[in-house]
């Protein structure tokens, strides 16, 4: 019985160590992906501002039809908000 208890405690310790290692790796991955997605979203938003600037001042004869401009802004906004929501949900998950 003593050896069974010792094996049980050892199994519990190994399980706790594996869980701890998994949590540490998850924290590292969250930081890496959070940073990458932040820069992706920032670049995405800067590209929208650049297109609006080019369209607004007709820089180098740049011109988009209103429907194309509305579709570009709408889809980009939806993409940024959606991706931001997904990443924020992952980074700040609610644990029971």
mmCIF file with all atom_site columns, C-alpha atoms in Angstrom:
data_model
loop_
_atom_site.group_PDB
_atom_site.id
_atom_site.type_symbol
_atom_site.label_atom_id
_atom_site.label_alt_id
_atom_site.label_comp_id
_atom_site.label_asym_id
_atom_site.label_entity_id
_atom_site.label_seq_id
_atom_site.pdbx_PDB_ins_code
_atom_site.Cartn_x
_atom_site.Cartn_y
_atom_site.Cartn_z
_atom_site.occupancy
_atom_site.B_iso_or_equiv
_atom_site.pdbx_formal_charge
_atom_site.auth_seq_id
_atom_site.auth_comp_id
_atom_site.auth_asym_id
_atom_site.auth_atom_id
_atom_site.pdbx_PDB_model_num
ATOM 1  C CA . UNK A 1 1  ? 0.000   0.000  0.000   1.00 0.00 ? 1  UNK A CA 1
ATOM 2  C CA . UNK A 1 2  ? 2.868   2.360  0.712   1.00 0.00 ? 2  UNK A CA 1
ATOM 3  C CA . UNK A 1 3  ? 4.318   1.777  -2.753  1.00 0.00 ? 3  UNK A CA 1
ATOM 4  C CA . UNK A 1 4  ? 0.898   2.364  -4.352  1.00 0.00 ? 4  UNK A CA 1
ATOM 5  C CA . UNK A 1 5  ? 0.546   5.681  -2.494  1.00 0.00 ? 5  UNK A CA 1
ATOM 6  C CA . UNK A 1 6  ? 4.073   6.647  -3.551  1.00 0.00 ? 6  UNK A CA 1
ATOM 7  C CA . UNK A 1 7  ? 3.308   5.837  -7.198  1.00 0.00 ? 7  UNK A CA 1
ATOM 8  C CA . UNK A 1 8  ? 0.061   7.808  -6.976  1.00 0.00 ? 8  UNK A CA 1
ATOM 9  C CA . UNK A 1 9  ? 1.842   10.852 -5.536  1.00 0.00 ? 9  UNK A CA 1
ATOM 10 C CA . UNK A 1 10 ? 4.544   10.548 -8.194  1.00 0.00 ? 10 UNK A CA 1
ATOM 11 C CA . UNK A 1 11 ? 1.888   10.420 -10.949 1.00 0.00 ? 11 UNK A CA 1
ATOM 12 C CA . UNK A 1 12 ? 0.206   13.504 -9.473  1.00 0.00 ? 12 UNK A CA 1
ATOM 13 C CA . UNK A 1 13 ? 3.537   15.327 -9.408  1.00 0.00 ? 13 UNK A CA 1
ATOM 14 C CA . UNK A 1 14 ? 4.264   14.435 -13.045 1.00 0.00 ? 14 UNK A CA 1
ATOM 15 C CA . UNK A 1 15 ? 0.778   15.590 -14.057 1.00 0.00 ? 15 UNK A CA 1
ATOM 16 C CA . UNK A 1 16 ? 1.259   18.897 -12.246 1.00 0.00 ? 16 UNK A CA 1
ATOM 17 C CA . UNK A 1 17 ? 4.671   19.397 -13.878 1.00 0.00 ? 17 UNK A CA 1
ATOM 18 C CA . UNK A 1 18 ? 3.241   18.732 -17.350 1.00 0.00 ? 18 UNK A CA 1
ATOM 19 C CA . UNK A 1 19 ? 0.369   21.142 -16.714 1.00 0.00 ? 19 UNK A CA 1
ATOM 20 C CA . UNK A 1 20 ? 2.820   23.794 -15.511 1.00 0.00 ? 20 UNK A CA 1
ATOM 21 C CA . UNK A 1 21 ? 4.986   23.323 -18.613 1.00 0.00 ? 21 UNK A CA 1
ATOM 22 C CA . UNK A 1 22 ? 1.918   23.581 -20.867 1.00 0.00 ? 22 UNK A CA 1
ATOM 23 C CA . UNK A 1 23 ? 0.811   26.800 -19.161 1.00 0.00 ? 23 UNK A CA 1
ATOM 24 C CA . UNK A 1 24 ? 4.292   28.337 -19.517 1.00 0.00 ? 24 UNK A CA 1
ATOM 25 C CA . UNK A 1 25 ? 4.387   27.493 -23.231 1.00 0.00 ? 25 UNK A CA 1
ATOM 26 C CA . UNK A 1 26 ? 0.881   28.886 -23.674 1.00 0.00 ? 26 UNK A CA 1
ATOM 27 C CA . UNK A 1 27 ? 1.876   32.182 -22.050 1.00 0.00 ? 27 UNK A CA 1
ATOM 28 C CA . UNK A 1 28 ? 4.901   32.447 -24.339 1.00 0.00 ? 28 UNK A CA 1
ATOM 29 C CA . UNK A 1 29 ? 2.805   31.705 -27.439 1.00 0.00 ? 29 UNK A CA 1
ATOM 30 C CA . UNK A 1 30 ? 0.157   34.215 -26.415 1.00 0.00 ? 30 UNK A CA 1
ATOM 31 C CA . UNK A 1 31 ? 2.761   36.947 -26.131 1.00 0.00 ? 31 UNK A CA 1
ATOM 32 C CA . UNK A 1 32 ? 4.296   36.106 -29.492 1.00 0.00 ? 32 UNK A CA 1
ATOM 33 C CA . UNK A 1 33 ? 1.004   35.906 -31.360 1.00 0.00 ? 33 UNK A CA 1
ATOM 34 C CA . UNK A 1 34 ? -0.414  38.955 -29.613 1.00 0.00 ? 34 UNK A CA 1
ATOM 35 C CA . UNK A 1 35 ? 2.544   41.026 -30.798 1.00 0.00 ? 35 UNK A CA 1
ATOM 36 C CA . UNK A 1 36 ? 2.365   39.666 -34.344 1.00 0.00 ? 36 UNK A CA 1
ATOM 37 C CA . UNK A 1 37 ? -1.353  40.319 -34.659 1.00 0.00 ? 37 UNK A CA 1
ATOM 38 C CA . UNK A 1 38 ? -0.960  43.810 -33.208 1.00 0.00 ? 38 UNK A CA 1
ATOM 39 C CA . UNK A 1 39 ? 1.522   44.732 -35.950 1.00 0.00 ? 39 UNK A CA 1
ATOM 40 C CA . UNK A 1 40 ? -0.655  43.094 -38.599 1.00 0.00 ? 40 UNK A CA 1
ATOM 41 C CA . UNK A 1 41 ? -3.689  45.089 -37.488 1.00 0.00 ? 41 UNK A CA 1
ATOM 42 C CA . UNK A 1 42 ? -1.669  48.281 -37.283 1.00 0.00 ? 42 UNK A CA 1
ATOM 43 C CA . UNK A 1 43 ? -0.382  47.768 -40.845 1.00 0.00 ? 43 UNK A CA 1
ATOM 44 C CA . UNK A 1 44 ? -3.890  46.995 -42.011 1.00 0.00 ? 44 UNK A CA 1
ATOM 45 C CA . UNK A 1 45 ? -5.246  50.215 -40.514 1.00 0.00 ? 45 UNK A CA 1
ATOM 46 C CA . UNK A 1 46 ? -2.357  52.268 -41.890 1.00 0.00 ? 46 UNK A CA 1
ATOM 47 C CA . UNK A 1 47 ? -3.102  50.923 -45.368 1.00 0.00 ? 47 UNK A CA 1
ATOM 48 C CA . UNK A 1 48 ? -6.713  52.132 -45.012 1.00 0.00 ? 48 UNK A CA 1
ATOM 49 C CA . UNK A 1 49 ? -5.511  55.588 -43.977 1.00 0.00 ? 49 UNK A CA 1
ATOM 50 C CA . UNK A 1 50 ? -3.092  55.690 -46.924 1.00 0.00 ? 50 UNK A CA 1
ATOM 51 C CA . UNK A 1 51 ? -5.832  54.732 -49.391 1.00 0.00 ? 51 UNK A CA 1
ATOM 52 C CA . UNK A 1 52 ? -8.161  57.354 -47.903 1.00 0.00 ? 52 UNK A CA 1
ATOM 53 C CA . UNK A 1 53 ? -5.406  59.947 -48.131 1.00 0.00 ? 53 UNK A CA 1
ATOM 54 C CA . UNK A 1 54 ? -4.683  59.069 -51.756 1.00 0.00 ? 54 UNK A CA 1
ATOM 55 C CA . UNK A 1 55 ? -8.384  59.142 -52.604 1.00 0.00 ? 55 UNK A CA 1
ATOM 56 C CA . UNK A 1 56 ? -9.092  62.320 -50.673 1.00 0.00 ? 56 UNK A CA 1
ATOM 57 C CA . UNK A 1 57 ? -6.335  64.356 -52.331 1.00 0.00 ? 57 UNK A CA 1
ATOM 58 C CA . UNK A 1 58 ? -6.357  62.457 -55.663 1.00 0.00 ? 58 UNK A CA 1
ATOM 59 C CA . UNK A 1 59 ? -2.628  62.020 -55.222 1.00 0.00 ? 59 UNK A CA 1
ATOM 60 C CA . UNK A 1 60 ? -0.963  61.063 -58.544 1.00 0.00 ? 60 UNK A CA 1
ATOM 61 C CA . UNK A 1 61 ? -4.418  60.827 -60.090 1.00 0.00 ? 61 UNK A CA 1
ATOM 62 C CA . UNK A 1 62 ? -5.486  58.088 -57.677 1.00 0.00 ? 62 UNK A CA 1
ATOM 63 C CA . UNK A 1 63 ? -9.230  57.508 -57.831 1.00 0.00 ? 63 UNK A CA 1
ATOM 64 C CA . UNK A 1 64 ? -11.595 54.789 -56.673 1.00 0.00 ? 64 UNK A CA 1
ATOM 65 C CA . UNK A 1 65 ? -15.302 54.551 -57.328 1.00 0.00 ? 65 UNK A CA 1
ATOM 66 C CA . UNK A 1 66 ? -17.453 55.257 -54.287 1.00 0.00 ? 66 UNK A CA 1
ATOM 67 C CA . UNK A 1 67 ? -18.760 51.687 -54.179 1.00 0.00 ? 67 UNK A CA 1
ATOM 68 C CA . UNK A 1 68 ? -15.205 50.289 -54.254 1.00 0.00 ? 68 UNK A CA 1
ATOM 69 C CA . UNK A 1 69 ? -14.076 52.669 -51.533 1.00 0.00 ? 69 UNK A CA 1
ATOM 70 C CA . UNK A 1 70 ? -17.069 51.813 -49.329 1.00 0.00 ? 70 UNK A CA 1
ATOM 71 C CA . UNK A 1 71 ? -16.487 48.069 -49.845 1.00 0.00 ? 71 UNK A CA 1
ATOM 72 C CA . UNK A 1 72 ? -12.770 48.457 -49.063 1.00 0.00 ? 72 UNK A CA 1
ATOM 73 C CA . UNK A 1 73 ? -13.361 50.414 -45.865 1.00 0.00 ? 73 UNK A CA 1
ATOM 74 C CA . UNK A 1 74 ? -16.239 48.192 -44.735 1.00 0.00 ? 74 UNK A CA 1
ATOM 75 C CA . UNK A 1 75 ? -14.503 44.897 -45.328 1.00 0.00 ? 75 UNK A CA 1
ATOM 76 C CA . UNK A 1 76 ? -11.237 46.100 -43.808 1.00 0.00 ? 76 UNK A CA 1
ATOM 77 C CA . UNK A 1 77 ? -13.030 47.392 -40.732 1.00 0.00 ? 77 UNK A CA 1
ATOM 78 C CA . UNK A 1 78 ? -14.891 44.097 -40.326 1.00 0.00 ? 78 UNK A CA 1
ATOM 79 C CA . UNK A 1 79 ? -11.644 42.129 -40.744 1.00 0.00 ? 79 UNK A CA 1
ATOM 80 C CA . UNK A 1 80 ? -9.755  44.225 -38.194 1.00 0.00 ? 80 UNK A CA 1
ATOM 81 C CA . UNK A 1 81 ? -12.554 44.139 -35.633 1.00 0.00 ? 81 UNK A CA 1
ATOM 82 C CA . UNK A 1 82 ? -13.122 40.400 -36.130 1.00 0.00 ? 82 UNK A CA 1
ATOM 83 C CA . UNK A 1 83 ? -9.462  39.453 -35.905 1.00 0.00 ? 83 UNK A CA 1
ATOM 84 C CA . UNK A 1 84 ? -8.951  41.771 -32.935 1.00 0.00 ? 84 UNK A CA 1
ATOM 85 C CA . UNK A 1 85 ? -11.912 40.181 -31.162 1.00 0.00 ? 85 UNK A CA 1
ATOM 86 C CA . UNK A 1 86 ? -10.657 36.646 -31.798 1.00 0.00 ? 86 UNK A CA 1
ATOM 87 C CA . UNK A 1 87 ? -7.168  37.435 -30.543 1.00 0.00 ? 87 UNK A CA 1
ATOM 88 C CA . UNK A 1 88 ? -8.417  39.347 -27.504 1.00 0.00 ? 88 UNK A CA 1
ATOM 89 C CA . UNK A 1 89 ? -10.715 36.430 -26.651 1.00 0.00 ? 89 UNK A CA 1
ATOM 90 C CA . UNK A 1 90 ? -7.756  34.066 -26.821 1.00 0.00 ? 90 UNK A CA 1
ATOM 91 C CA . UNK A 1 91 ? -5.309  36.294 -24.936 1.00 0.00 ? 91 UNK A CA 1
ATOM 92 C CA . UNK A 1 92 ? -7.763  37.119 -22.167 1.00 0.00 ? 92 UNK A CA 1
ATOM 93 C CA . UNK A 1 93 ? -9.747  33.891 -21.986 1.00 0.00 ? 93 UNK A CA 1
ATOM 94 C CA . UNK A 1 94 ? -12.129 33.469 -19.092 1.00 0.00 ? 94 UNK A CA 1
ATOM 95 C CA . UNK A 1 95 ? -11.123 30.406 -17.116 1.00 0.00 ? 95 UNK A CA 1
ATOM 96 C CA . UNK A 1 96 ? -13.672 28.751 -14.812 1.00 0.00 ? 96 UNK A CA 1
#
